mmCIF file with all atom_site columns, C-alpha atoms in Angstrom:
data_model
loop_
_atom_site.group_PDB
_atom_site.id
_atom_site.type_symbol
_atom_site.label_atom_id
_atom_site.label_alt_id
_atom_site.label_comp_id
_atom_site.label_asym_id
_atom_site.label_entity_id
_atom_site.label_seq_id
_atom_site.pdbx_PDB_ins_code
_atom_site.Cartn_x
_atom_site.Cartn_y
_atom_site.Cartn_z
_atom_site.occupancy
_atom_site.B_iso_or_equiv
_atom_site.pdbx_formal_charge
_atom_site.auth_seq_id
_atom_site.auth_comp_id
_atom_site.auth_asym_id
_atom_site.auth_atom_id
_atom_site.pdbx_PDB_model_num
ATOM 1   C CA . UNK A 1 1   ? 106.255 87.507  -22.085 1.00 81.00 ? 176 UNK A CA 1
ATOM 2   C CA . UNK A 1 2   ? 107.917 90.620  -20.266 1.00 86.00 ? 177 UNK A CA 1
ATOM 3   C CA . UNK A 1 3   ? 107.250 93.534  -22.238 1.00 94.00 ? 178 UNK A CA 1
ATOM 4   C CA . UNK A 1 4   ? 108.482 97.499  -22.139 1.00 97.00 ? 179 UNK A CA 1
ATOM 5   C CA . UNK A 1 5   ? 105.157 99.778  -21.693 1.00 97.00 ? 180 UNK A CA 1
ATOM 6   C CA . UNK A 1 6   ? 105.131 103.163 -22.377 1.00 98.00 ? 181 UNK A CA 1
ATOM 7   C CA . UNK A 1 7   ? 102.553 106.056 -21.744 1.00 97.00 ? 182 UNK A CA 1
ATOM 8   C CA . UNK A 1 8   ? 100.834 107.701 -22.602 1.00 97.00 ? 183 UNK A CA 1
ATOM 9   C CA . UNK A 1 9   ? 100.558 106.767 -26.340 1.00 96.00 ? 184 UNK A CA 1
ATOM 10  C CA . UNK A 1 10  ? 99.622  110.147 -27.748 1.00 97.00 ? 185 UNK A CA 1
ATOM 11  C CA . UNK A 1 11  ? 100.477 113.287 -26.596 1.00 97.00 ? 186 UNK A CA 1
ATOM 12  C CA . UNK A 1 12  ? 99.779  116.688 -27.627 1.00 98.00 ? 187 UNK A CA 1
ATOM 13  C CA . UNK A 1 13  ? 101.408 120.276 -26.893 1.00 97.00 ? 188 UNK A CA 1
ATOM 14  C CA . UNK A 1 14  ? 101.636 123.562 -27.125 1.00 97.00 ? 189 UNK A CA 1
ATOM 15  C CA . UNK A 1 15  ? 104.926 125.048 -28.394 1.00 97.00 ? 190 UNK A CA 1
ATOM 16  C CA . UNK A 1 16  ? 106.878 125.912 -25.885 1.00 97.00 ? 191 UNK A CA 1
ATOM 17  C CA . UNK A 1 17  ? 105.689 123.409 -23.089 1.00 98.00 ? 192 UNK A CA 1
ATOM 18  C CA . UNK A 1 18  ? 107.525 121.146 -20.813 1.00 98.00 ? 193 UNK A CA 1
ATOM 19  C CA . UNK A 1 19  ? 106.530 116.927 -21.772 1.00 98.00 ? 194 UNK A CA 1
ATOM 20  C CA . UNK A 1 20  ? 107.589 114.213 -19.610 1.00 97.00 ? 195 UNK A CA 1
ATOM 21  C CA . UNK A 1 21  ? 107.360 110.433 -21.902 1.00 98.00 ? 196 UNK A CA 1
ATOM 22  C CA . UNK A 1 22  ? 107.138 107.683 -19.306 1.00 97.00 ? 197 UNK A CA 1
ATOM 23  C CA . UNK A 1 23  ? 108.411 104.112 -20.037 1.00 98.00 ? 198 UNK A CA 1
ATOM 24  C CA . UNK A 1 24  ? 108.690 100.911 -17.762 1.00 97.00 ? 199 UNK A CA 1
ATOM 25  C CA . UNK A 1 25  ? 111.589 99.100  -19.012 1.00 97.00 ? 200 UNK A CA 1
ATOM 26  C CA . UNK A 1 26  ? 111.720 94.972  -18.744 1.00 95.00 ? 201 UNK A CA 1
ATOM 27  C CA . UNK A 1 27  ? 112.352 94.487  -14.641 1.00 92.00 ? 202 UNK A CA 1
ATOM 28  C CA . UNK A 1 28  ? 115.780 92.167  -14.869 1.00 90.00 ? 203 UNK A CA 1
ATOM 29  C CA . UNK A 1 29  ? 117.237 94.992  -17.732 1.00 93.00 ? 204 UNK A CA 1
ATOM 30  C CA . UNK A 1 30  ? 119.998 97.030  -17.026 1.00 93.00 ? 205 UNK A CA 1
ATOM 31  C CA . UNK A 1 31  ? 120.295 99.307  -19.995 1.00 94.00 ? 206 UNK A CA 1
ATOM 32  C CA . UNK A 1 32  ? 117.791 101.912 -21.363 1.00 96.00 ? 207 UNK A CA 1
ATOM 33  C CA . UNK A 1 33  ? 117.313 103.844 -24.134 1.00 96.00 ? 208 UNK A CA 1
ATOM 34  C CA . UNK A 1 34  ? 115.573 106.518 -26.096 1.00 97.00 ? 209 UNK A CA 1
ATOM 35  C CA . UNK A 1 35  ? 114.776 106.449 -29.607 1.00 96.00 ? 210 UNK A CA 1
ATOM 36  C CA . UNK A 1 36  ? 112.515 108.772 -31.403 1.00 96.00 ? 211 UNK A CA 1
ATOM 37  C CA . UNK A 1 37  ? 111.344 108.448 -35.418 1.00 96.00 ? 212 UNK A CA 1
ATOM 38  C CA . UNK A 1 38  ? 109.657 111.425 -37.475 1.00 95.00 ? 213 UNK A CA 1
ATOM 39  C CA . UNK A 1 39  ? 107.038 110.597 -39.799 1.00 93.00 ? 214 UNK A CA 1
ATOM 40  C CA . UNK A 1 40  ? 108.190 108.872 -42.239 1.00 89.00 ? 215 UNK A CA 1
ATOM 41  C CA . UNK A 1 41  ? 111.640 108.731 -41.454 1.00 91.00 ? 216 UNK A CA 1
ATOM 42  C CA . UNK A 1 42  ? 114.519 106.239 -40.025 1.00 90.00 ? 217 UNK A CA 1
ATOM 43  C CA . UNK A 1 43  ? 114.375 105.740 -36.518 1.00 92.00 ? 218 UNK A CA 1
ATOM 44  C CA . UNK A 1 44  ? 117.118 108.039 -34.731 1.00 93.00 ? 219 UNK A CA 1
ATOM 45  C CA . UNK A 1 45  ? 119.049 107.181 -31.401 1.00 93.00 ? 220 UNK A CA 1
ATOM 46  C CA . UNK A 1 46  ? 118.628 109.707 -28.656 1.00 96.00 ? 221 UNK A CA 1
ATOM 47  C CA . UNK A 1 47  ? 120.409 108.798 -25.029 1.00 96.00 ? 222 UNK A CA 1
ATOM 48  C CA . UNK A 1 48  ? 120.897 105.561 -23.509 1.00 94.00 ? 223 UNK A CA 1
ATOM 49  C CA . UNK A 1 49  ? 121.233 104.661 -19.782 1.00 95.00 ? 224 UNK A CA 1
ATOM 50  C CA . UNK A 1 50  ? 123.273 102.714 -17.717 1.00 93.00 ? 225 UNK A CA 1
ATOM 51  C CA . UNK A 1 51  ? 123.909 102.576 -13.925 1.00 91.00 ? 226 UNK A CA 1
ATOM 52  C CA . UNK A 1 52  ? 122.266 105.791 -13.519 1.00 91.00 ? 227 UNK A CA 1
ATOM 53  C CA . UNK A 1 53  ? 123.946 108.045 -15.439 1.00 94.00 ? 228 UNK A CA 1
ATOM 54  C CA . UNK A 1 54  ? 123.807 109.131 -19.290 1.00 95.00 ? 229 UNK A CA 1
ATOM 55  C CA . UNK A 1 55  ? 126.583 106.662 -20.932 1.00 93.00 ? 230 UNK A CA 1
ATOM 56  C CA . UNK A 1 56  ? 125.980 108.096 -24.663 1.00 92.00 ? 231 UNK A CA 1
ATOM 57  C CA . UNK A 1 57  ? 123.757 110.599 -26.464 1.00 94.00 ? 232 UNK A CA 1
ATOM 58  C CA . UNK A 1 58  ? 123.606 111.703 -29.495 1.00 94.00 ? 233 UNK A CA 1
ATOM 59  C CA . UNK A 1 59  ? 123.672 115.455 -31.003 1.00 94.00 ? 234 UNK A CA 1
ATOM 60  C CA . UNK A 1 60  ? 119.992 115.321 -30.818 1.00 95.00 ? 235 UNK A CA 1
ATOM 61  C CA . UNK A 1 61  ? 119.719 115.218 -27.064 1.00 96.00 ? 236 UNK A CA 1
ATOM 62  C CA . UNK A 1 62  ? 120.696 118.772 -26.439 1.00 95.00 ? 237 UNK A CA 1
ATOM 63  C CA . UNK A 1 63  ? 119.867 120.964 -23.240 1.00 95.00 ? 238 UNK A CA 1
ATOM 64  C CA . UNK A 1 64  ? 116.739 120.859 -23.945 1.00 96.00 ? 239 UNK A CA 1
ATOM 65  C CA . UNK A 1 65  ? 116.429 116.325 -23.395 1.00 97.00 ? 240 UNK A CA 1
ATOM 66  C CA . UNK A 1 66  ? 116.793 115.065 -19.963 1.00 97.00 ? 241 UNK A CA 1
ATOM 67  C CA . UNK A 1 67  ? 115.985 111.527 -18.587 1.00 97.00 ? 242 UNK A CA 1
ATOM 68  C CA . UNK A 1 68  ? 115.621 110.101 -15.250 1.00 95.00 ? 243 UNK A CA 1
ATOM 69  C CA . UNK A 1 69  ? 115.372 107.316 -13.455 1.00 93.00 ? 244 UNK A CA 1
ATOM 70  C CA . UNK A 1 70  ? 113.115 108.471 -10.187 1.00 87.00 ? 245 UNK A CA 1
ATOM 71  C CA . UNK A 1 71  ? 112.597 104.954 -8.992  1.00 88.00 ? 246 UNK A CA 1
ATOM 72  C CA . UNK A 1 72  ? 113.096 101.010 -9.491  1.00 79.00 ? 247 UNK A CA 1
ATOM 73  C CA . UNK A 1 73  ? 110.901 100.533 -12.055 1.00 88.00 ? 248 UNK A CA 1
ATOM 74  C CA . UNK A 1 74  ? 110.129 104.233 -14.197 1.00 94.00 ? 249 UNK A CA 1
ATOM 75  C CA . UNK A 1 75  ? 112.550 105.846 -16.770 1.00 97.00 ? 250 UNK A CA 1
ATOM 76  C CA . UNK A 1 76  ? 111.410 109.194 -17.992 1.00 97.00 ? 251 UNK A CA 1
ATOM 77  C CA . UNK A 1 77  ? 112.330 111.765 -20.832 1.00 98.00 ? 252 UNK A CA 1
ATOM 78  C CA . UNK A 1 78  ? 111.866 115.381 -20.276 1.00 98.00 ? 253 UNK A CA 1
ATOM 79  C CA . UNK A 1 79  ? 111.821 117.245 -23.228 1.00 98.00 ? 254 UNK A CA 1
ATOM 80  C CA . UNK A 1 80  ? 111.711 121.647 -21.289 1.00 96.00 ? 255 UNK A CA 1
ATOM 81  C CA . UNK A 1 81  ? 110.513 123.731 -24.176 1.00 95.00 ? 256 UNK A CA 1
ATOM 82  C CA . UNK A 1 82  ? 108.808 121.293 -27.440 1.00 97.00 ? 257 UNK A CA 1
ATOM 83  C CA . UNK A 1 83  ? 109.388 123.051 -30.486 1.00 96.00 ? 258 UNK A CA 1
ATOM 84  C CA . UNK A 1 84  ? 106.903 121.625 -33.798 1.00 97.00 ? 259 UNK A CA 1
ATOM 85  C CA . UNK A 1 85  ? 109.978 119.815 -34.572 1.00 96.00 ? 260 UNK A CA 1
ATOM 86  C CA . UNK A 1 86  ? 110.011 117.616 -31.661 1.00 97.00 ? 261 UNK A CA 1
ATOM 87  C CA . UNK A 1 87  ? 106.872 116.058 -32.937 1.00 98.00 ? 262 UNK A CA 1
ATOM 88  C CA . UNK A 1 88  ? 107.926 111.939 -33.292 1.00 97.00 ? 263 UNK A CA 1
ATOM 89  C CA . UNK A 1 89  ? 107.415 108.903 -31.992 1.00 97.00 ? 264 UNK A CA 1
ATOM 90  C CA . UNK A 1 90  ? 109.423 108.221 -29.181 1.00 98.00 ? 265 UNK A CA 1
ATOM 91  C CA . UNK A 1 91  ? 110.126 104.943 -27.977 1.00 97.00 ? 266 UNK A CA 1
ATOM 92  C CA . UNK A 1 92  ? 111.892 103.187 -25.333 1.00 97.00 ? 267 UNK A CA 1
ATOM 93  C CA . UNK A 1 93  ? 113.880 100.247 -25.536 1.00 96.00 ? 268 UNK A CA 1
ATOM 94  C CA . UNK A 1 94  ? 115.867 98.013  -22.578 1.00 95.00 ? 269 UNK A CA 1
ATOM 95  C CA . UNK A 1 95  ? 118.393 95.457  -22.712 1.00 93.00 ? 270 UNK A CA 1
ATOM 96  C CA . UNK A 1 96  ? 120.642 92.949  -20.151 1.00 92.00 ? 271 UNK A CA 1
ATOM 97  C CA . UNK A 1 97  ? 123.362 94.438  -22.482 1.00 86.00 ? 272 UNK A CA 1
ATOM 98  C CA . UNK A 1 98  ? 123.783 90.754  -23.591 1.00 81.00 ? 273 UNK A CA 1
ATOM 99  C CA . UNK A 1 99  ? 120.424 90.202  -25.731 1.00 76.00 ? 274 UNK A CA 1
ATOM 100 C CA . UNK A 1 100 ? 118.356 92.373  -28.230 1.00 88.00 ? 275 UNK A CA 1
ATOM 101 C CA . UNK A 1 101 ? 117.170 95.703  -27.427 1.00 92.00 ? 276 UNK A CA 1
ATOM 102 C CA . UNK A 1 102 ? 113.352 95.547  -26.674 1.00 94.00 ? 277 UNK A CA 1
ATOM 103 C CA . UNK A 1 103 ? 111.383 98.753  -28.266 1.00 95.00 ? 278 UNK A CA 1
ATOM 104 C CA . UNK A 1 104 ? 108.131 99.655  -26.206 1.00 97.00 ? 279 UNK A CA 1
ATOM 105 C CA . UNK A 1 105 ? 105.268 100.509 -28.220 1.00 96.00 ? 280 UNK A CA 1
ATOM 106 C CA . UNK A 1 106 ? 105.680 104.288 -28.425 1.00 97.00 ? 281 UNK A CA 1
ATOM 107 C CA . UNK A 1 107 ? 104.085 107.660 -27.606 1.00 98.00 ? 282 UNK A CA 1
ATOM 108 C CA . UNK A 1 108 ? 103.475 109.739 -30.628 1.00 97.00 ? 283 UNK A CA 1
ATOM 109 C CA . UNK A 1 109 ? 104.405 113.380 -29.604 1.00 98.00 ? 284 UNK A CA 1
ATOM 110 C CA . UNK A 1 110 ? 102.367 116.002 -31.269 1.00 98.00 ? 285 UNK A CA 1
ATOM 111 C CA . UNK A 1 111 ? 103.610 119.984 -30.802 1.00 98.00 ? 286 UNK A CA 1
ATOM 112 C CA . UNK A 1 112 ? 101.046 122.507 -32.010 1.00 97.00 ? 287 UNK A CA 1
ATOM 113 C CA . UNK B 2 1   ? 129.962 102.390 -36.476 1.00 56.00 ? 292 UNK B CA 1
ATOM 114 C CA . UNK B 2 2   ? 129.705 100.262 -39.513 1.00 64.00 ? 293 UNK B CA 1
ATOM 115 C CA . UNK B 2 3   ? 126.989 102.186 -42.196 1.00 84.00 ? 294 UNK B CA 1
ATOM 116 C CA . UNK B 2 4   ? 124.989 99.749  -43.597 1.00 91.00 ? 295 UNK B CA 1
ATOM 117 C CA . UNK B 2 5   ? 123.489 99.719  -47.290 1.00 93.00 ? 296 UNK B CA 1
ATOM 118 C CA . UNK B 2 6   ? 119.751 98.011  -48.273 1.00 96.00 ? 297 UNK B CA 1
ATOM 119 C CA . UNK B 2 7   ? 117.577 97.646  -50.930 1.00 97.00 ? 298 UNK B CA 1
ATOM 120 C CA . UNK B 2 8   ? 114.525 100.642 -49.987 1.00 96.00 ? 299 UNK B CA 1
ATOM 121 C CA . UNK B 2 9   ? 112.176 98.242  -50.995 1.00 97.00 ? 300 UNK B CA 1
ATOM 122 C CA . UNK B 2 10  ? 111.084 94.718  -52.145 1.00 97.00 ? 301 UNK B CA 1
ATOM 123 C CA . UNK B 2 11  ? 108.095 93.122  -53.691 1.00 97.00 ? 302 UNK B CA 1
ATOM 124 C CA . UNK B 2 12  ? 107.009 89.401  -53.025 1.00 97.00 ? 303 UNK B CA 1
ATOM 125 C CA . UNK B 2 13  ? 104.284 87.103  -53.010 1.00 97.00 ? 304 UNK B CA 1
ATOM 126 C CA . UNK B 2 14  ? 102.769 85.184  -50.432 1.00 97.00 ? 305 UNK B CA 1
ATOM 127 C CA . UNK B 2 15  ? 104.534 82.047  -49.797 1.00 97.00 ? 306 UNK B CA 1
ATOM 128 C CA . UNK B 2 16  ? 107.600 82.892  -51.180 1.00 97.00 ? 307 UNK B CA 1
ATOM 129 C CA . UNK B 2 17  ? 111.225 82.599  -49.534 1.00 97.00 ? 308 UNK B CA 1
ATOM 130 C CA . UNK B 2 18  ? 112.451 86.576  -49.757 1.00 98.00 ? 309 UNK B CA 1
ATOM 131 C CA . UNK B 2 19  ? 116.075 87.347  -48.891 1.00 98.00 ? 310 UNK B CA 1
ATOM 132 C CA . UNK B 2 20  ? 117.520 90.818  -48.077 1.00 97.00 ? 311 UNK B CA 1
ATOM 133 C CA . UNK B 2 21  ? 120.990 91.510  -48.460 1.00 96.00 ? 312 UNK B CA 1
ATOM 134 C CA . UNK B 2 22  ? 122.657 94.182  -46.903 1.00 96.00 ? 313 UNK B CA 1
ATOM 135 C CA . UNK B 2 23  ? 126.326 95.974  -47.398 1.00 95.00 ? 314 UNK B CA 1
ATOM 136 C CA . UNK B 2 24  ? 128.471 97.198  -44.521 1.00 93.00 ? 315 UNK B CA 1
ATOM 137 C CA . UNK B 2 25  ? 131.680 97.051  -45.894 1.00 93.00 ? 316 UNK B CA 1
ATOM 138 C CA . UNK B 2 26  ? 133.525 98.705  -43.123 1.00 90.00 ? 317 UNK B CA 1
ATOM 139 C CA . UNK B 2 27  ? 132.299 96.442  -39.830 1.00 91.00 ? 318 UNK B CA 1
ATOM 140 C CA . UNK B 2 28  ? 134.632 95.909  -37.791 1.00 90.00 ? 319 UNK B CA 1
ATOM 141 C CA . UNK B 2 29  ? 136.254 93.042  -35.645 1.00 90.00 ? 320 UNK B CA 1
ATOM 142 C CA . UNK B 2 30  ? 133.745 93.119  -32.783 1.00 87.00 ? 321 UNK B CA 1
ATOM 143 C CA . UNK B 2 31  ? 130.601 93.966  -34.820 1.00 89.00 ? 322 UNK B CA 1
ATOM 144 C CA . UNK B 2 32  ? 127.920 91.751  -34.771 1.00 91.00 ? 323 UNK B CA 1
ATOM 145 C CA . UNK B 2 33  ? 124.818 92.175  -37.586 1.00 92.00 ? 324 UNK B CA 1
ATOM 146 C CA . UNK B 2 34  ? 121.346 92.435  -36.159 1.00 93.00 ? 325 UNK B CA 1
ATOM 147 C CA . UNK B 2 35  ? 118.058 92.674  -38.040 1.00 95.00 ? 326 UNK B CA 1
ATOM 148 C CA . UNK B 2 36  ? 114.342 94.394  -36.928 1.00 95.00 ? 327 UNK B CA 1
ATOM 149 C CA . UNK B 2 37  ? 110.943 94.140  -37.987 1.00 97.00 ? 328 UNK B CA 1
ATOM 150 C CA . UNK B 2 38  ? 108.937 97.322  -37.696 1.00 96.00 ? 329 UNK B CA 1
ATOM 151 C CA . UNK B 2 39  ? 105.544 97.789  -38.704 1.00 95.00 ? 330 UNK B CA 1
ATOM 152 C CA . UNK B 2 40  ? 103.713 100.827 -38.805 1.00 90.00 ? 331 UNK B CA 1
ATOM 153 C CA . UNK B 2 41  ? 103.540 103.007 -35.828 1.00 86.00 ? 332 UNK B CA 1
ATOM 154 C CA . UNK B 2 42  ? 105.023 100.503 -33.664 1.00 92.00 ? 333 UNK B CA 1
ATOM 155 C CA . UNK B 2 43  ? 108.418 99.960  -32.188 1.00 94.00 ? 334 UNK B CA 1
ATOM 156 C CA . UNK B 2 44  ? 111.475 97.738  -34.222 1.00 95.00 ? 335 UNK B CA 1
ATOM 157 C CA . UNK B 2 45  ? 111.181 94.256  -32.951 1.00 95.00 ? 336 UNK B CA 1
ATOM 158 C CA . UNK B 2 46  ? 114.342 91.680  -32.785 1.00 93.00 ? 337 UNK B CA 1
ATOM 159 C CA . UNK B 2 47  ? 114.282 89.098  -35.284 1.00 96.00 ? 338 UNK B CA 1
ATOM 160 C CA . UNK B 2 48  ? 117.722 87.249  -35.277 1.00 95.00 ? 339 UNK B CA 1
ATOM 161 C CA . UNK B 2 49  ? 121.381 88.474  -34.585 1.00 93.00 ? 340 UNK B CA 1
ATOM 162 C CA . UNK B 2 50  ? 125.363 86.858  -35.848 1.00 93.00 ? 341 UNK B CA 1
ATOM 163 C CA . UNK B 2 51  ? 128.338 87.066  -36.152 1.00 93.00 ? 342 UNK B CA 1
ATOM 164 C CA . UNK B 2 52  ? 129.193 84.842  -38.960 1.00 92.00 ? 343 UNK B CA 1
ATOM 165 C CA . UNK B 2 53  ? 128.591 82.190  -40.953 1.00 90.00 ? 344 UNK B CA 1
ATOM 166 C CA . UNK B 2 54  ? 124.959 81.132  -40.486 1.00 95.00 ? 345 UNK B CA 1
ATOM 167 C CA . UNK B 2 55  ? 122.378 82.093  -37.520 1.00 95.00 ? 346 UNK B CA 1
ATOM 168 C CA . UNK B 2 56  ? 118.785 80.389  -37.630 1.00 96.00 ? 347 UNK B CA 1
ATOM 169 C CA . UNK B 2 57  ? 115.945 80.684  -35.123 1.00 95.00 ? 348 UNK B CA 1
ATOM 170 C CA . UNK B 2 58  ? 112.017 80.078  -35.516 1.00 94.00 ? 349 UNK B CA 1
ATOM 171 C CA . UNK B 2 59  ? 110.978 82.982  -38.031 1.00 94.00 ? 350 UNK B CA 1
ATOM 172 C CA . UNK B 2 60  ? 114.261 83.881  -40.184 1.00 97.00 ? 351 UNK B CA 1
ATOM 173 C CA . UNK B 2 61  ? 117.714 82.574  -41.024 1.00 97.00 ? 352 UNK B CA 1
ATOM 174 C CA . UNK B 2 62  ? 121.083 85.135  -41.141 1.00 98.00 ? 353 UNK B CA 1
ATOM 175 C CA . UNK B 2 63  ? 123.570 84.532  -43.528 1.00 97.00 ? 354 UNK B CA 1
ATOM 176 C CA . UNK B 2 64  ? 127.080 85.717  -43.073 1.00 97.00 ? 355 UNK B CA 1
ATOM 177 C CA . UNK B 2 65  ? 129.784 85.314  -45.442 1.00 96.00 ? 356 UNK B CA 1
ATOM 178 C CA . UNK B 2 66  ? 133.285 84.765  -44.314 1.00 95.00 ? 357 UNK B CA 1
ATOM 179 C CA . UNK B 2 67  ? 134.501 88.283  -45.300 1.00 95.00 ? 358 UNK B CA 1
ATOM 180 C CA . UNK B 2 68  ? 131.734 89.687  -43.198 1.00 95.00 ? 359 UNK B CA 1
ATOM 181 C CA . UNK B 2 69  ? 130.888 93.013  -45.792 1.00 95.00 ? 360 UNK B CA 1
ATOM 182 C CA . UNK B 2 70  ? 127.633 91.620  -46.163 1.00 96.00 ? 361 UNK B CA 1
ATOM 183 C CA . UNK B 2 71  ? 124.665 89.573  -44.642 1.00 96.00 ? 362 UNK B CA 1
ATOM 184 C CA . UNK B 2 72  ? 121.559 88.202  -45.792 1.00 97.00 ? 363 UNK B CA 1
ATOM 185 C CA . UNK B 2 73  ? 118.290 87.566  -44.348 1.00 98.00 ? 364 UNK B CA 1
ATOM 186 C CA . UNK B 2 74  ? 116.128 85.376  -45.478 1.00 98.00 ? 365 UNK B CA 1
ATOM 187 C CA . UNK B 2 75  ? 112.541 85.038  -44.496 1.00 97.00 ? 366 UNK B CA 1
ATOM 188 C CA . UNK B 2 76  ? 111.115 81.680  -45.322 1.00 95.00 ? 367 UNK B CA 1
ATOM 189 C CA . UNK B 2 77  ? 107.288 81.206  -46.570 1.00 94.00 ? 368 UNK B CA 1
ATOM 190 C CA . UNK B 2 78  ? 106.392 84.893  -46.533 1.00 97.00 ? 369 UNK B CA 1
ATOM 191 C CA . UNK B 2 79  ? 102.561 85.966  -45.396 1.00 97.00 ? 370 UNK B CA 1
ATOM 192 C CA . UNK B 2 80  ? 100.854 88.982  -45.968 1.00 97.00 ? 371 UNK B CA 1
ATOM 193 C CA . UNK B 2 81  ? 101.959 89.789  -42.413 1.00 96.00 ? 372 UNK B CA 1
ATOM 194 C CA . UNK B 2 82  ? 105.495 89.795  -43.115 1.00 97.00 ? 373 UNK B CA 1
ATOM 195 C CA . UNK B 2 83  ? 105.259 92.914  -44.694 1.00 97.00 ? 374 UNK B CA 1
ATOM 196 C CA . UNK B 2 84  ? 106.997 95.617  -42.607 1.00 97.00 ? 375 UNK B CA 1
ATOM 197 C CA . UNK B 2 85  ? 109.937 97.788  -42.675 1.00 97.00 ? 376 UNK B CA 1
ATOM 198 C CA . UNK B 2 86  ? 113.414 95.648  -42.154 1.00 97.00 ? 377 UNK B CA 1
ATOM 199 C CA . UNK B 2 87  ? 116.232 97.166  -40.652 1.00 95.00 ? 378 UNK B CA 1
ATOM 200 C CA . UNK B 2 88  ? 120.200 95.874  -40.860 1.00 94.00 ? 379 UNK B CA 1
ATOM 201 C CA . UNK B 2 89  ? 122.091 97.152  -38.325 1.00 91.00 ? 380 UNK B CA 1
ATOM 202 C CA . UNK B 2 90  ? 125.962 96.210  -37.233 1.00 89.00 ? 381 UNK B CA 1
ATOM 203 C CA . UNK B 2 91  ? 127.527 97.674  -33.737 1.00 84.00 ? 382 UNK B CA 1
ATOM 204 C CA . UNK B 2 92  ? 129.093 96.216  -30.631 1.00 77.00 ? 383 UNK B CA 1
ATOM 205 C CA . UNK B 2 93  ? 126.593 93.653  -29.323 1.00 71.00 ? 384 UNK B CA 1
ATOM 206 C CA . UNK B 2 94  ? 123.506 94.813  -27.657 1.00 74.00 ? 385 UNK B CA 1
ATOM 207 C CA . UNK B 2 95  ? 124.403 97.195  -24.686 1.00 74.00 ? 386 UNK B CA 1
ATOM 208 C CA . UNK B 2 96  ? 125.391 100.465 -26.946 1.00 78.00 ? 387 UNK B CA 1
ATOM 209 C CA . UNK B 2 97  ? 122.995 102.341 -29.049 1.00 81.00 ? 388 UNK B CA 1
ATOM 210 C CA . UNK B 2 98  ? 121.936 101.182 -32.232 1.00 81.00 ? 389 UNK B CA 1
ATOM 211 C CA . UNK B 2 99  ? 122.081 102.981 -35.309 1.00 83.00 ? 390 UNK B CA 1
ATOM 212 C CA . UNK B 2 100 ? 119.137 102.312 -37.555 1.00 87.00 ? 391 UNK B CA 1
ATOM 213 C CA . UNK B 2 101 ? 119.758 102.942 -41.227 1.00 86.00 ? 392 UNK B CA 1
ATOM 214 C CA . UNK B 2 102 ? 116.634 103.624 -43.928 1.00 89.00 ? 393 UNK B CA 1
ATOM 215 C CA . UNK B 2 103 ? 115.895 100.112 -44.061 1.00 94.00 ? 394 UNK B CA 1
ATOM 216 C CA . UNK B 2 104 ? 113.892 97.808  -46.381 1.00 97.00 ? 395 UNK B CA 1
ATOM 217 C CA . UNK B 2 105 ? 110.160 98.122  -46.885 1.00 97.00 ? 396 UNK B CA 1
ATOM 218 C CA . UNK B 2 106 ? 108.778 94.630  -48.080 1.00 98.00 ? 397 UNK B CA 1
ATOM 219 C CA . UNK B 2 107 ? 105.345 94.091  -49.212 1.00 98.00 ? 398 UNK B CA 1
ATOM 220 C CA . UNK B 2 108 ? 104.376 90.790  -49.522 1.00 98.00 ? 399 UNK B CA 1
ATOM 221 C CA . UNK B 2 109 ? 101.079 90.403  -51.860 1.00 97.00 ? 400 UNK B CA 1
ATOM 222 C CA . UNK B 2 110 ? 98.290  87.767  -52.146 1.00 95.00 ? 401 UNK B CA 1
#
């Protein structure tokens, strides 16, 4: 069964540095996502992805958030300066935009 | 989008039939009510998605009444697996974002 993979699973970084969260979405889906969940709490929608461009992000994905699509197969988020806060799990999710979302299995960010 | 309303958590034995309701008095015409499983440090997994009336695949049913302010799910024959966090979310089908509220934590015990 076609699954989204993400790497690397755990991450840690200083305060301050640059962090680039790969995921491999499902190959036939058309629509990505970003998700990320602090300890404990509800899991919160970042940015989603369509067509190559942003088509919805939340307040969350500010200036410092960016996301990319550098080839057929990769879509990355870039988070430029991690502040403690930014620790989460992140995970992606894809969709045809006519069945579920699938979540990947995550990549628990860690800021020191 | 629709806010949704759940119990924060359930209790229930193993090999019981568990049901979670869940409020969203305010979904509108082209809403459709999805459900996720999550379990710890993993991401939400699909388990069923309707519109109305009643939705059934291999793990859970969906029931939708005909106003469409509420939905229940109902998880037949619980195991000691089935305990996870269970989210009710209602949006425009599966292409926008989904808005995940707090959710239902179920523990299902021997």
């Amino acid at each position: 069964e076609p699954e989204v993979t993400q790497t690397p699973s755990h991450q840690v970084t200083q305060m301050g540095q640059e962090v680039i969260l790969r995921c491999v979405p499902i190959s036939n889906h058309l629509y990505f996502y970003w998700y990320r969940q602090i300890l404990g709490q509800k899991v919160e929608f970042l940015v989603s992805f369509y067509n190559n461009e942003i088509s919805e992000k939340s307040e969350i994905f500010d200036d410092q958030f960016s996301v990319e699509r550098p080839d057929g197969s990769n879509f990355t988020l870039k988070i430029r300066s991690t502040k403690l806060e930014d620790s989460a799990m992140y995970f992606c999710a894809s969709s045809t935009g006519e069945d579920e979302q699938f979540f990947g299995p995550g990549t628990r960010l860690t800021v020191l | 989008l629709a806010k949704t309303t759940q119990p924060i958590s359930m209790d229930s034995y193993e090999g019981q039939e568990v049901n979670i309701t869940c409020s969203h008095n305010n979904i509108a015409t082209n809403d459709y009510i999805t459900w996720y499983q999550q379990f710890p440090s993993q991401g939400p997994r699909f388990i069923i998605q309707g519109y109305k009336t009643k939705v059934t695949n291999e793990v859970a049913s969906l029931f939708i009444p005909a106003d469409r302010k509420s939905s229940t799910l109902s998880l037949p024959r619980v195991s000691l697996s089935d305990t996870a966090v269970y989210y009710c979310l209602v949006g425009e089908g599966n292409a926008g974002k989904s808005t995940f509220g707090d959710g239902t934590t179920l523990t299902v015990k021997p």
